[in-house]
Short mmCIF file of C-alpha atoms in Angstrom, two decimals:
data_model
loop_
_atom_site.label_atom_id
_atom_site.label_comp_id
_atom_site.label_asym_id
_atom_site.label_seq_id
_atom_site.Cartn_x
_atom_site.Cartn_y
_atom_site.Cartn_z
CA MET A 1 0.00 0.00 0.00
CA LYS A 2 1.27 3.50 -0.85
CA TYR A 3 0.60 6.53 1.31
CA ASP A 4 0.31 10.16 0.34
CA ALA A 5 1.33 13.09 2.56
CA LYS A 6 -1.98 13.05 4.44
CA ALA A 7 -1.69 9.33 5.21
CA ILE A 8 1.87 9.82 6.48
CA GLU A 9 0.70 12.69 8.67
CA GLU A 10 -2.09 10.58 10.15
CA MET A 11 0.32 7.72 10.94
CA ILE A 12 2.77 10.08 12.63
CA GLU A 13 -0.06 11.72 14.56
CA ALA A 14 -0.97 8.34 16.00
CA TYR A 15 2.48 8.17 17.60
CA LEU A 16 3.08 11.82 18.42
CA PRO A 17 0.62 14.24 20.06
CA GLU A 18 -0.18 17.24 17.87
CA GLU A 19 0.70 19.84 20.47
CA THR A 20 4.37 18.83 20.37
CA GLY A 21 4.66 19.77 16.71
CA HIS A 22 6.91 16.73 16.12
CA GLN A 23 4.83 15.41 13.23
CA LYS A 24 5.23 18.70 11.38
CA THR A 25 8.97 18.52 11.89
CA VAL A 26 9.16 14.96 10.56
CA LEU A 27 6.98 15.80 7.54
CA ALA A 28 9.10 18.87 6.81
CA ALA A 29 12.31 16.79 6.93
CA ILE A 30 10.82 14.33 4.41
CA GLU A 31 9.59 17.15 2.17
CA TYR A 32 12.93 18.98 2.27
CA ALA A 33 14.85 15.81 1.41
CA VAL A 34 12.57 15.14 -1.57
CA LYS A 35 12.91 18.77 -2.70
CA ALA A 36 16.70 18.54 -2.51
CA GLY A 37 16.61 15.25 -4.38
CA LEU A 38 14.47 16.61 -7.21
CA ALA A 39 16.66 19.72 -7.49
CA THR A 40 19.81 17.57 -7.77
CA ASN A 41 18.45 15.07 -10.33
CA CYS A 42 18.03 12.20 -7.84
CA GLU A 43 15.77 9.18 -8.05
CA ILE A 44 13.15 9.51 -5.29
CA SER A 45 12.44 6.33 -3.36
CA ARG A 46 8.78 5.41 -3.02
CA ASP A 47 9.64 3.09 -0.14
CA SER A 48 12.24 4.04 2.46
CA LYS A 49 12.71 3.60 6.19
CA ASN A 50 14.57 4.88 9.23
CA ASP A 51 17.30 2.92 10.97
CA ARG A 52 19.13 3.05 14.24
CA LYS A 53 22.84 3.65 13.99
CA ASN A 54 24.11 1.89 17.10
CA TYR A 55 27.42 3.48 17.80
CA TYR A 56 28.60 5.37 20.85
CA TYR A 57 28.15 9.10 20.35
CA PRO A 58 29.42 11.19 23.28
CA ASP A 59 27.13 13.99 22.05
CA LEU A 60 23.95 11.86 21.77
CA PRO A 61 22.78 10.81 25.24
CA LYS A 62 20.71 7.84 24.03
CA SER A 63 23.85 6.32 22.39
CA TYR A 64 22.28 5.74 18.98
CA GLN A 65 21.32 7.92 16.06
CA ILE A 66 18.19 7.74 13.93
CA SER A 67 19.36 7.69 10.31
CA GLN A 68 18.79 5.81 7.05
CA PHE A 69 20.96 2.93 5.88
CA ASP A 70 19.94 0.79 2.91
CA LYS A 71 16.76 2.64 1.92
CA PRO A 72 17.45 6.38 1.74
CA LEU A 73 14.88 8.80 0.38
CA CYS A 74 16.97 9.89 -2.63
CA GLU A 75 19.69 8.20 -4.69
CA HIS A 76 21.86 8.54 -7.81
CA GLY A 77 21.69 12.27 -8.48
CA TYR A 78 24.22 14.76 -9.81
CA ILE A 79 25.04 18.45 -10.17
CA GLU A 80 27.37 20.19 -12.60
CA ILE A 81 30.16 22.54 -11.52
CA GLU A 82 32.41 24.91 -13.43
CA THR A 83 36.11 24.02 -13.39
CA SER A 84 39.17 25.41 -15.12
CA GLU A 85 38.69 22.65 -17.69
CA GLY A 86 34.98 23.29 -18.25
CA LYS A 87 31.85 21.76 -16.79
CA LYS A 88 32.14 18.64 -14.66
CA LYS A 89 29.39 16.34 -13.37
CA ILE A 90 29.62 15.45 -9.69
CA ARG A 91 27.49 12.46 -8.74
CA LEU A 92 25.41 12.28 -5.57
CA LEU A 93 25.27 8.82 -4.05
CA ARG A 94 22.31 9.56 -1.79
CA ILE A 95 20.33 12.04 0.27
CA HIS A 96 18.91 10.79 3.54
CA ILE A 97 17.29 12.16 6.67
CA GLU A 98 18.73 11.71 10.14
CA GLU A 99 18.91 13.43 13.50
CA ASP A 100 21.73 15.75 14.41
CA ALA A 101 24.18 15.00 17.18
CA GLY A 102 25.35 17.58 19.71
CA LYS A 103 28.51 19.58 19.42
CA LEU A 104 31.85 18.75 21.02
CA ASN A 105 34.08 21.69 21.88
CA HIS A 106 37.69 20.52 21.83
CA ASP A 107 39.38 23.67 23.08
CA ASP A 108 41.75 23.58 26.01
CA PHE A 109 39.59 22.64 28.99
CA GLY A 110 42.26 20.97 31.06
CA GLY A 111 42.68 18.11 28.62
CA GLY A 112 38.96 17.37 28.10
CA SER A 113 36.06 18.50 25.95
CA LEU A 114 32.72 20.17 26.58
CA VAL A 115 29.46 18.84 25.10
CA ASP A 116 26.76 21.18 23.76
CA LEU A 117 23.48 19.24 23.37
CA ASN A 118 21.35 22.10 22.04
CA ARG A 119 21.08 20.71 18.52
CA ALA A 120 21.00 17.00 19.47
CA GLY A 121 17.95 15.30 17.97
CA VAL A 122 17.21 18.07 15.45
CA PRO A 123 16.32 16.58 12.03
CA LEU A 124 18.65 17.24 9.10
CA ILE A 125 19.29 16.00 5.59
CA GLU A 126 22.68 14.61 4.61
CA MET A 127 23.88 14.67 1.01
CA VAL A 128 26.62 12.17 0.16
CA SER A 129 28.69 12.66 -2.99
CA GLU A 130 30.55 10.04 -4.98
CA PRO A 131 34.38 10.31 -5.00
CA ASP A 132 34.42 12.55 -8.11
CA LEU A 133 36.17 15.60 -6.65
CA ARG A 134 39.88 15.94 -7.39
CA SER A 135 41.02 19.16 -5.72
CA ALA A 136 40.17 21.68 -3.02
CA GLU A 137 39.04 24.07 -5.77
CA GLU A 138 36.55 21.51 -7.10
CA VAL A 139 35.26 20.85 -3.58
CA GLU A 140 34.64 24.55 -3.05
CA ALA A 141 32.86 24.88 -6.41
CA TYR A 142 30.72 21.83 -5.57
CA LEU A 143 29.76 23.11 -2.11
CA ARG A 144 29.00 26.60 -3.40
CA LYS A 145 26.72 25.11 -6.08
CA LEU A 146 24.95 22.94 -3.50
CA LYS A 147 24.58 25.94 -1.18
CA SER A 148 23.05 27.94 -4.01
CA ILE A 149 20.55 25.20 -4.88
CA LEU A 150 19.49 24.72 -1.25
CA GLU A 151 18.96 28.47 -0.87
CA TYR A 152 16.82 28.65 -4.00
CA ILE A 153 14.54 25.78 -2.95
CA GLU A 154 14.43 27.19 0.61
CA VAL A 155 15.48 23.94 2.25
CA SER A 156 18.07 25.84 4.32
CA ASP A 157 19.21 29.40 4.88
CA CYS A 158 22.74 27.96 4.57
CA LYS A 159 24.21 30.22 7.25
CA MET A 160 27.47 28.33 7.63
CA GLN A 161 28.60 30.38 10.61
CA GLU A 162 25.49 29.17 12.46
CA GLY A 163 25.90 25.54 11.43
CA SER A 164 22.96 25.48 8.98
CA LEU A 165 25.31 24.08 6.34
CA ARG A 166 28.24 21.87 7.33
CA ALA A 167 30.50 19.48 5.47
CA ASP A 168 32.17 16.22 6.44
CA VAL A 169 35.24 16.13 4.20
CA ASN A 170 36.91 12.84 3.22
CA VAL A 171 40.41 12.99 1.74
CA SER A 172 42.58 10.29 0.19
CA VAL A 173 45.54 10.36 -2.18
CA HIS A 174 46.75 7.83 -4.73
CA LYS A 175 49.06 7.65 -7.70
CA PRO A 176 47.52 7.76 -11.18
CA GLY A 177 46.28 4.32 -12.25
CA THR A 178 46.20 2.90 -8.71
CA PRO A 179 43.15 2.38 -6.46
CA PHE A 180 41.97 5.08 -4.06
CA GLY A 181 44.09 5.41 -0.95
CA THR A 182 43.00 5.18 2.67
CA ARG A 183 40.68 8.06 3.52
CA THR A 184 40.55 10.33 6.50
CA GLU A 185 37.55 12.42 7.50
CA MET A 186 37.22 15.93 8.90
CA LYS A 187 33.77 16.50 10.37
CA ASN A 188 31.36 19.42 10.69
CA MET A 189 33.37 22.02 8.82
CA ASN A 190 31.47 25.26 8.32
CA SER A 191 33.47 27.69 6.20
CA PHE A 192 34.74 27.47 2.63
CA ARG A 193 38.11 28.91 3.63
CA SER A 194 38.62 26.31 6.37
CA ILE A 195 37.52 23.48 4.09
CA THR A 196 39.93 24.54 1.34
CA ARG A 197 42.85 24.95 3.75
CA ALA A 198 42.12 21.65 5.50
CA ILE A 199 41.97 19.68 2.24
CA GLU A 200 45.23 21.17 0.97
CA TYR A 201 46.96 20.47 4.27
CA GLU A 202 45.64 16.91 4.48
CA ILE A 203 46.68 16.11 0.90
CA ASP A 204 50.23 17.27 1.64
CA ARG A 205 50.28 15.40 4.97
CA GLN A 206 49.17 12.10 3.42
CA ILE A 207 51.69 12.42 0.57
CA ASP A 208 54.49 13.04 3.10
CA VAL A 209 53.43 9.96 5.13
CA LEU A 210 53.44 7.71 2.04
CA GLU A 211 56.71 9.06 0.64
CA ASP A 212 58.35 8.43 4.01
CA GLY A 213 57.30 4.78 3.77
CA GLY A 214 54.46 5.11 6.28
CA LYS A 215 50.80 4.15 6.15
CA VAL A 216 47.81 6.49 6.20
CA GLU A 217 45.43 5.46 8.98
CA GLN A 218 41.68 5.54 8.43
CA GLU A 219 40.63 8.01 11.11
CA THR A 220 38.49 10.99 11.99
CA LEU A 221 40.49 14.19 12.25
CA ARG A 222 39.92 17.59 13.78
CA TRP A 223 40.94 20.64 11.79
CA ASP A 224 42.48 23.44 13.85
CA ASP A 225 42.05 26.72 11.99
CA VAL A 226 44.60 28.60 14.10
CA SER A 227 47.54 26.22 13.63
CA GLY A 228 46.41 25.16 10.15
CA LYS A 229 46.83 21.47 11.00
CA THR A 230 44.74 18.33 11.47
CA PHE A 231 44.77 16.29 14.67
CA SER A 232 43.62 12.71 15.22
CA MET A 233 40.38 12.29 17.18
CA ARG A 234 39.47 8.61 16.75
CA ASP A 235 39.60 5.69 14.34
CA LYS A 236 37.28 6.11 11.37
CA GLU A 237 34.48 3.55 11.38
CA ASP A 238 33.13 1.44 8.53
CA ALA A 239 29.42 0.76 8.00
CA GLN A 240 29.53 -2.55 9.87
CA ASP A 241 30.77 -0.75 12.99
CA TYR A 242 27.51 1.17 13.22
CA ARG A 243 25.36 -2.00 13.59
CA TYR A 244 22.36 -0.60 11.73
CA PHE A 245 18.91 -2.08 12.21
CA PRO A 246 15.42 -0.77 11.33
CA ASP A 247 14.08 1.64 13.93
CA PRO A 248 11.24 -0.23 15.67
CA ASP A 249 9.44 2.95 16.75
CA LEU A 250 9.13 4.69 13.38
CA VAL A 251 6.83 3.71 10.51
CA ALA A 252 8.17 3.12 6.99
CA ILE A 253 8.08 6.09 4.61
CA LYS A 254 5.99 5.28 1.54
CA LEU A 255 5.55 8.14 -0.91
CA SER A 256 2.86 8.28 -3.59
CA GLU A 257 3.44 9.61 -7.11
CA GLU A 258 1.00 12.43 -6.32
CA TYR A 259 3.04 13.51 -3.28
CA ILE A 260 6.26 13.65 -5.30
CA GLU A 261 4.60 15.45 -8.22
CA ASN A 262 3.09 18.05 -5.88
CA ILE A 263 6.55 18.81 -4.46
CA LYS A 264 8.02 18.97 -7.97
CA LYS A 265 5.43 21.64 -8.88
CA THR A 266 6.57 23.81 -5.96
CA LEU A 267 10.22 23.89 -7.07
CA PRO A 268 11.26 27.44 -8.03
CA GLU A 269 13.45 28.54 -10.88
CA LEU A 270 16.89 27.08 -10.09
CA PRO A 271 20.18 29.02 -10.40
CA GLU A 272 21.25 27.53 -13.73
CA THR A 273 17.88 28.32 -15.36
CA ARG A 274 17.84 31.80 -13.87
CA LYS A 275 21.35 32.44 -15.15
CA GLU A 276 20.35 31.52 -18.70
CA ARG A 277 17.36 33.87 -18.45
CA TYR A 278 19.57 36.73 -17.28
CA LEU A 279 21.91 36.21 -20.23
CA LYS A 280 19.02 36.46 -22.70
CA GLU A 281 16.58 38.83 -20.99
CA TYR A 282 19.00 41.34 -19.46
CA GLU A 283 22.07 40.70 -21.64
CA LEU A 284 24.36 40.33 -18.64
CA SER A 285 27.84 38.94 -19.16
CA GLU A 286 28.38 35.29 -18.29
CA LYS A 287 30.64 36.31 -15.40
CA ASP A 288 28.14 38.76 -13.92
CA ALA A 289 25.21 36.36 -14.32
CA ASN A 290 27.23 33.65 -12.55
CA ILE A 291 28.02 35.93 -9.59
CA ILE A 292 24.45 37.20 -9.14
CA THR A 293 22.63 33.88 -9.55
CA ALA A 294 25.10 32.00 -7.33
CA SER A 295 23.26 33.55 -4.37
CA LYS A 296 19.47 33.47 -4.15
CA TYR A 297 19.60 36.57 -1.97
CA LEU A 298 21.65 38.60 -4.48
CA SER A 299 19.45 37.35 -7.32
CA ASP A 300 16.24 38.26 -5.48
CA LEU A 301 17.72 41.70 -4.69
CA PHE A 302 18.52 42.16 -8.39
CA GLU A 303 15.04 41.14 -9.53
CA SER A 304 13.14 43.29 -7.03
CA ALA A 305 15.37 46.34 -7.72
CA ILE A 306 14.85 46.28 -11.50
CA LYS A 307 11.08 46.14 -10.98
CA VAL A 308 11.44 49.54 -9.28
CA CYS A 309 13.96 51.28 -11.56
CA ASN A 310 13.75 49.30 -14.85
CA ASN A 311 17.53 49.59 -15.27
CA PRO A 312 19.02 46.07 -15.04
CA LYS A 313 22.48 47.15 -16.20
CA ALA A 314 22.79 49.74 -13.41
CA VAL A 315 21.49 47.36 -10.74
CA ASN A 316 23.90 44.69 -11.98
CA ASN A 317 26.82 47.13 -11.75
CA TRP A 318 25.96 48.09 -8.15
CA ILE A 319 25.70 44.46 -7.07
CA ILE A 320 28.83 43.27 -8.88
CA SER A 321 31.02 46.17 -7.76
CA ASP A 322 30.17 48.13 -4.62
CA ILE A 323 27.74 45.72 -2.90
CA SER A 324 30.04 42.72 -3.45
CA ARG A 325 33.03 44.77 -2.28
CA ILE A 326 31.31 45.73 0.98
CA LEU A 327 30.18 42.14 1.55
CA ASN A 328 33.77 40.92 1.10
CA GLU A 329 35.31 43.64 3.27
CA THR A 330 32.87 43.05 6.11
CA GLU A 331 32.79 39.23 5.62
CA THR A 332 29.00 39.43 5.36
CA GLU A 333 26.80 36.85 3.62
CA PRO A 334 24.24 38.17 1.07
CA ILE A 335 21.38 36.96 3.29
CA ALA A 336 22.45 39.60 5.83
CA ILE A 337 22.14 42.58 3.43
CA PRO A 338 20.05 44.99 5.54
CA PHE A 339 18.23 46.80 2.71
CA ASP A 340 15.83 45.55 0.05
CA GLY A 341 15.41 45.81 -3.70
CA ASN A 342 13.00 48.72 -3.36
CA GLN A 343 15.68 50.83 -1.68
CA LEU A 344 18.36 49.82 -4.20
CA GLY A 345 16.00 50.55 -7.09
CA LYS A 346 15.26 54.02 -5.67
CA LEU A 347 19.00 54.71 -5.42
CA VAL A 348 19.41 53.91 -9.12
CA ILE A 349 16.45 56.19 -9.99
CA LEU A 350 18.00 59.10 -8.05
CA ILE A 351 21.21 58.74 -10.08
CA ASP A 352 19.38 58.29 -13.40
CA LYS A 353 17.34 61.47 -12.75
CA GLY A 354 20.48 63.43 -11.90
CA THR A 355 19.31 64.09 -8.34
CA ILE A 356 22.62 62.70 -7.05
CA SER A 357 25.92 61.77 -8.67
CA SER A 358 27.39 58.26 -8.78
CA SER A 359 29.97 59.25 -6.17
CA ILE A 360 27.20 60.39 -3.82
CA GLY A 361 25.39 57.16 -4.68
CA LYS A 362 28.32 55.25 -3.15
CA LYS A 363 27.89 57.22 0.07
CA VAL A 364 24.15 56.47 0.06
CA LEU A 365 24.92 52.78 -0.37
CA THR A 366 27.21 52.86 2.66
CA GLU A 367 24.37 54.45 4.64
CA LEU A 368 22.01 51.71 3.45
CA PHE A 369 24.37 49.10 4.88
CA GLU A 370 24.82 50.97 8.17
CA ASN A 371 21.33 52.39 8.74
CA PRO A 372 18.89 51.32 6.00
CA ARG A 373 16.10 53.76 5.13
CA ASP A 374 14.64 55.47 2.08
CA PRO A 375 17.48 56.85 -0.13
CA GLU A 376 15.58 60.13 -0.59
CA ASP A 377 15.49 60.62 3.16
CA ILE A 378 19.24 59.94 3.32
CA ILE A 379 20.20 62.56 0.73
CA LYS A 380 17.92 65.16 2.34
CA GLU A 381 19.35 64.47 5.81
CA LYS A 382 22.93 64.64 4.55
CA GLY A 383 22.46 67.53 2.13
CA TRP A 384 23.69 65.42 -0.78
CA ILE A 385 21.33 66.59 -3.51
CA GLN A 386 23.31 67.15 -6.71
CA ILE A 387 24.24 70.66 -7.80
CA SER A 388 22.85 71.14 -11.31
CA ASP A 389 22.50 74.92 -11.32
CA GLU A 390 24.41 76.26 -14.33
CA GLY A 391 25.61 79.39 -12.55
CA ALA A 392 26.89 77.46 -9.54
CA ILE A 393 28.70 74.93 -11.74
CA LYS A 394 30.29 77.69 -13.83
CA GLU A 395 31.58 79.39 -10.70
CA VAL A 396 33.26 76.15 -9.55
CA VAL A 397 34.79 75.57 -13.01
CA SER A 398 36.27 79.07 -13.08
CA LYS A 399 37.74 78.65 -9.60
CA ILE A 400 39.39 75.30 -10.45
CA LEU A 401 40.81 76.58 -13.76
CA GLU A 402 42.25 79.63 -12.07
CA ALA A 403 43.95 77.44 -9.43
CA ASN A 404 45.42 74.94 -11.96
CA PRO A 405 47.13 76.75 -14.89
CA GLN A 406 49.49 73.78 -15.40
CA SER A 407 46.56 71.47 -16.08
CA ILE A 408 45.27 73.91 -18.70
CA ALA A 409 48.68 73.86 -20.39
CA ASP A 410 48.82 70.05 -20.18
CA TYR A 411 45.40 69.70 -21.83
CA LYS A 412 46.35 72.09 -24.65
CA ALA A 413 49.53 70.00 -25.10
CA GLY A 414 47.38 66.95 -25.79
CA LYS A 415 47.32 65.38 -22.33
CA ASP A 416 43.66 64.37 -22.07
CA ARG A 417 44.14 63.14 -18.52
CA ALA A 418 44.31 66.76 -17.41
CA LEU A 419 40.55 67.06 -17.98
CA GLY A 420 39.90 64.18 -15.60
CA PHE A 421 42.10 65.83 -12.99
CA LEU A 422 40.21 69.12 -13.25
CA VAL A 423 36.81 67.40 -12.99
CA GLY A 424 38.09 65.49 -9.98
CA GLN A 425 39.18 68.72 -8.29
CA ALA A 426 35.76 70.23 -8.95
CA MET A 427 34.03 67.19 -7.45
CA LYS A 428 36.29 67.48 -4.44
CA GLU A 429 35.46 71.18 -4.12
CA THR A 430 31.71 70.42 -4.16
CA LYS A 431 32.07 67.31 -1.97
CA GLY A 432 30.86 65.11 -4.81
CA LYS A 433 27.62 67.03 -5.30
CA ALA A 434 28.30 68.68 -8.68
CA ASN A 435 26.66 67.24 -11.78
CA PRO A 436 29.61 65.43 -13.47
CA LYS A 437 28.11 65.70 -16.96
CA MET A 438 27.74 69.48 -16.65
CA LEU A 439 31.25 69.75 -15.23
CA ASN A 440 32.74 67.89 -18.20
CA GLU A 441 30.84 70.01 -20.71
CA MET A 442 31.80 73.32 -19.08
CA PHE A 443 35.45 72.40 -18.61
CA LEU A 444 35.67 71.36 -22.28
CA ALA A 445 34.00 74.55 -23.41
CA GLU A 446 36.48 76.65 -21.41
CA LEU A 447 39.57 74.63 -22.36
CA ASN A 448 38.75 74.64 -26.07
CA LYS A 449 38.30 78.42 -26.27
#
């Protein structure tokens, strides 16, 4: 017999009282796993189950973990990543649901560790790739693509600093033409920089061990970001060490075709499809489209801003240049951008109308990051409205020309850069508020007399 979502909910309700909300959590975990599977080209299992992973976990008080062993929800998927040699398909072995363990803090506590059980028992989905990745760069590209997909389908906010997205990284080395070497695993890594550094270090460490005639041990390692080294934690287990058996307290998960089709209909436009649309509809460059669509939050900001200002090229330029620069400098994720597309669109309109200059626009953007509010309110508060009065501009031009006779001589000698210098001095004089187009025209008129 096959069960749809309602039947599954009724079965769970029989075991769990509604007021706890547990059945909603379980249903959401199943739905999210199926969503992730469909978005990564997986086969969705119509018949799966939960198992107990009977292995001592110091951060799981009941000493077993609910997971899935031989019947995961999703199998045999793939995603494509961009590499220096072109596109590469990375296969996904499986996606399954399981409960999270706690968190062990291995800092210096007199030789021991502290256990944080706040997240123990929280449901998660685990995505297991095939051994198709060949470098730290490929791993980063793969994880960034997965992060992007999960953001788009709203399965996770992917805040790595908060543990919403983590990676267990397995590394092994081998000579060309020989079988894979013994693998080591680094668990619960939550930053791209740390993952890249840890992989590169572990590759070098394993090569050194083998070249010195030693043997790489199969073990779980801890990456220390400060020292830039890995440290042994425990032997790495194989599947038989976990002593899986079907969980006797949880019903089997049987999904109907209707349930899967209904989830498929809810899938949004995915990053690759959105990128192709941007190339055609907005004529963005491949590089710019890649950057914007890699993050759902940047892409949504882009889309909502152009609905306000109808200037996709300008919005693209702000996101690619100044917004990305500020995000990098402040180590901020796009999800944390404090302003919305309406405010960004209004900023573009103010520049297009000549109300403010581009240089003032940069100051407004900084204000939007620090204290987001309507851009018009910002320029009124700060007195940043652009000077477009012909008489006022002419007065500034005359003053700058009088103070820079050498630049006049340089321009007449064919040094075009002198014009840029003069305009720059005028912008400095007016604190960036002068209309740059009018400045250029007036300077040229005076210099060509």
